[in-house]
Amino acid sequence: MFVAKSIRDDFKKILILMFLFIAFNCRAEKNVIYTIEDDDLTEIKDVNILLILSRDASYKSFLDLKCTLVGKKILLSIRPDVQTYFLTTADSCGWGASLGPIWIISKEKNDTNILFRGGGYALIRLRAFTKNMYDIEISIDNKYKLYKFNGNNYD
């Protein structure tokens, strides 16, 4: 009788582990791609995002050109209380040849941070994650560079 109970308990543990494994893998079923030319990028009007970028050196030349900042909310954090945004400039302002600025911004309560600043064509969200944020690749001229979150930003 003790053996049967032990086997039953082990079986329950195995089922729970299998469920967790399946649930985890379903969360990020495939890589997701966001590009600087996506049709669903909209003008950013969030004051906190505009303020933090206006103070950042990486945005200064685009600010001088009076570029419109566009973007969209994307899923990069596995924490539901952290919102992340993919940003670039509208209408190829300050860039060309499918190579433009990319910023990733996070918002958590009243805290807004720049997690990535750089250039490229696309951001690819990978299935793996580091420190509660999905790993990403940035594509430039069909080459891909991997970035992992270090707790403060992607490097």
Tab-separated table of C-alpha atoms in Angstrom:
chain	number	residue	atom	x	y	z
A	1	MET	CA	0.000	0.000	0.000
A	2	PHE	CA	2.863	2.403	0.846
A	3	VAL	CA	4.512	1.574	-2.481
A	4	ALA	CA	1.320	2.367	-4.426
A	5	LYS	CA	0.964	5.732	-2.670
A	6	SER	CA	4.615	6.544	-3.390
A	7	ILE	CA	4.203	5.690	-7.071
A	8	ARG	CA	1.019	7.757	-7.226
A	9	ASP	CA	2.837	10.753	-5.638
A	10	ASP	CA	5.731	10.371	-8.075
A	11	PHE	CA	3.280	10.222	-10.966
A	12	LYS	CA	1.627	13.452	-9.780
A	13	LYS	CA	5.017	15.150	-9.607
A	14	ILE	CA	5.831	14.020	-13.130
A	15	LEU	CA	2.483	15.321	-14.403
A	16	ILE	CA	3.054	18.695	-12.736
A	17	LEU	CA	6.556	18.955	-14.235
A	18	MET	CA	5.208	18.021	-17.679
A	19	PHE	CA	2.478	20.661	-17.362
A	20	LEU	CA	4.996	23.342	-16.363
A	21	PHE	CA	7.312	22.376	-19.226
A	22	ILE	CA	4.479	22.567	-21.782
A	23	ALA	CA	3.131	25.834	-20.353
A	24	PHE	CA	6.583	27.437	-20.419
A	25	ASN	CA	7.220	26.406	-24.018
A	26	CYS	CA	3.805	27.611	-25.170
A	27	ARG	CA	4.443	31.100	-23.780
A	28	ALA	CA	6.995	31.887	-26.483
A	29	GLU	CA	6.123	29.398	-29.182
A	30	LYS	CA	8.271	31.012	-31.857
A	31	ASN	CA	10.541	33.951	-32.478
A	32	VAL	CA	8.679	37.222	-33.070
A	33	ILE	CA	9.966	39.864	-35.480
A	34	TYR	CA	9.389	43.625	-35.295
A	35	THR	CA	10.759	45.886	-38.038
A	36	ILE	CA	11.294	49.614	-38.462
A	37	GLU	CA	8.918	49.458	-41.439
A	38	ASP	CA	5.996	47.690	-39.717
A	39	ASP	CA	2.627	49.115	-40.771
A	40	ASP	CA	1.242	49.164	-37.235
A	41	LEU	CA	3.758	51.608	-35.742
A	42	THR	CA	1.923	54.638	-34.362
A	43	GLU	CA	3.027	58.032	-33.117
A	44	ILE	CA	4.282	57.965	-29.543
A	45	LYS	CA	2.548	60.561	-27.386
A	46	ASP	CA	3.473	59.168	-23.963
A	47	VAL	CA	5.052	62.107	-22.119
A	48	ASN	CA	7.374	59.910	-20.035
A	49	ILE	CA	8.779	58.153	-23.102
A	50	LEU	CA	9.235	61.437	-24.995
A	51	LEU	CA	10.903	63.045	-21.990
A	52	ILE	CA	13.424	60.261	-21.360
A	53	LEU	CA	14.358	60.085	-25.051
A	54	SER	CA	14.670	63.857	-25.404
A	55	ARG	CA	17.344	63.765	-22.699
A	56	ASP	CA	19.271	60.899	-24.311
A	57	ALA	CA	22.239	61.599	-26.597
A	58	SER	CA	21.174	58.833	-29.000
A	59	TYR	CA	17.990	60.769	-29.842
A	60	LYS	CA	19.462	64.279	-30.158
A	61	SER	CA	20.073	64.261	-33.928
A	62	PHE	CA	16.540	62.953	-34.559
A	63	LEU	CA	15.124	65.606	-32.242
A	64	ASP	CA	17.063	68.271	-34.186
A	65	LEU	CA	15.528	66.932	-37.418
A	66	LYS	CA	12.079	67.142	-35.801
A	67	CYS	CA	11.462	63.455	-36.476
A	68	THR	CA	8.208	61.925	-35.288
A	69	LEU	CA	8.741	59.051	-32.893
A	70	VAL	CA	6.688	55.939	-33.694
A	71	GLY	CA	6.449	52.529	-32.146
A	72	LYS	CA	4.325	49.915	-30.488
A	73	LYS	CA	4.023	47.955	-27.299
A	74	ILE	CA	5.780	44.584	-27.535
A	75	LEU	CA	6.204	41.647	-25.188
A	76	LEU	CA	9.806	41.434	-23.949
A	77	SER	CA	9.298	41.057	-20.212
A	78	ILE	CA	7.989	37.872	-18.654
A	79	ARG	CA	6.759	40.028	-15.765
A	80	PRO	CA	3.218	41.297	-16.382
A	81	ASP	CA	3.851	44.599	-14.551
A	82	VAL	CA	6.580	45.665	-17.029
A	83	GLN	CA	5.525	47.128	-20.385
A	84	THR	CA	8.053	47.334	-23.213
A	85	TYR	CA	7.988	49.382	-26.402
A	86	PHE	CA	9.757	49.129	-29.764
A	87	LEU	CA	10.464	52.624	-31.136
A	88	THR	CA	11.928	54.215	-34.274
A	89	THR	CA	11.336	57.377	-36.310
A	90	ALA	CA	8.519	57.812	-38.843
A	91	ASP	CA	8.896	58.133	-42.597
A	92	SER	CA	12.590	57.203	-42.625
A	93	CYS	CA	13.379	60.457	-40.818
A	94	GLY	CA	17.127	60.580	-40.229
A	95	TRP	CA	17.739	57.203	-41.845
A	96	GLY	CA	17.519	55.330	-45.100
A	97	ALA	CA	18.302	52.101	-46.929
A	98	SER	CA	16.253	50.097	-44.406
A	99	LEU	CA	18.585	50.929	-41.562
A	100	GLY	CA	17.127	53.085	-38.829
A	101	PRO	CA	17.269	53.871	-35.143
A	102	ILE	CA	15.798	51.407	-32.664
A	103	TRP	CA	15.025	52.069	-29.029
A	104	ILE	CA	13.505	49.684	-26.528
A	105	ILE	CA	11.780	51.390	-23.632
A	106	SER	CA	10.410	49.809	-20.477
A	107	LYS	CA	7.736	51.197	-18.195
A	108	GLU	CA	7.079	49.879	-14.722
A	109	LYS	CA	4.700	51.947	-12.611
A	110	ASN	CA	6.218	55.476	-12.787
A	111	ASP	CA	9.663	54.308	-13.897
A	112	THR	CA	10.581	54.667	-17.597
A	113	ASN	CA	13.954	53.401	-18.863
A	114	ILE	CA	15.831	52.986	-22.115
A	115	LEU	CA	16.809	49.320	-22.348
A	116	PHE	CA	18.379	49.466	-25.818
A	117	ARG	CA	19.532	52.170	-28.183
A	118	GLY	CA	21.024	51.338	-31.532
A	119	GLY	CA	20.278	50.858	-35.178
A	120	GLY	CA	19.143	48.131	-37.475
A	121	TYR	CA	16.200	46.887	-39.452
A	122	ALA	CA	14.522	44.368	-37.192
A	123	LEU	CA	14.305	43.201	-33.619
A	124	ILE	CA	13.801	39.476	-33.225
A	125	ARG	CA	12.441	38.286	-29.888
A	126	LEU	CA	13.934	34.893	-29.169
A	127	ARG	CA	12.426	32.099	-27.085
A	128	ALA	CA	15.176	32.227	-24.457
A	129	PHE	CA	15.255	34.849	-21.742
A	130	THR	CA	17.720	36.290	-19.250
A	131	LYS	CA	16.793	38.071	-16.007
A	132	ASN	CA	13.051	38.123	-16.789
A	133	MET	CA	13.496	39.610	-20.279
A	134	TYR	CA	13.490	37.793	-23.598
A	135	ASP	CA	16.812	37.665	-25.426
A	136	ILE	CA	16.766	39.581	-28.709
A	137	GLU	CA	18.670	39.832	-31.955
A	138	ILE	CA	18.988	42.986	-34.012
A	139	SER	CA	19.349	42.514	-37.759
A	140	ILE	CA	21.548	44.774	-39.844
A	141	ASP	CA	22.180	43.901	-43.508
A	142	ASN	CA	21.168	40.245	-43.005
A	143	LYS	CA	23.552	39.907	-40.060
A	144	TYR	CA	22.236	39.318	-36.563
A	145	LYS	CA	23.654	40.405	-33.242
A	146	LEU	CA	22.481	38.755	-30.028
A	147	TYR	CA	21.639	40.903	-27.004
A	148	LYS	CA	20.796	39.688	-23.514
A	149	PHE	CA	19.321	41.684	-20.681
A	150	ASN	CA	21.868	42.330	-17.912
A	151	GLY	CA	19.371	43.600	-15.333
A	152	ASN	CA	19.581	47.228	-16.531
A	153	ASN	CA	19.715	47.122	-20.332
A	154	TYR	CA	20.426	44.923	-23.328
A	155	ASP	CA	24.104	44.431	-24.102
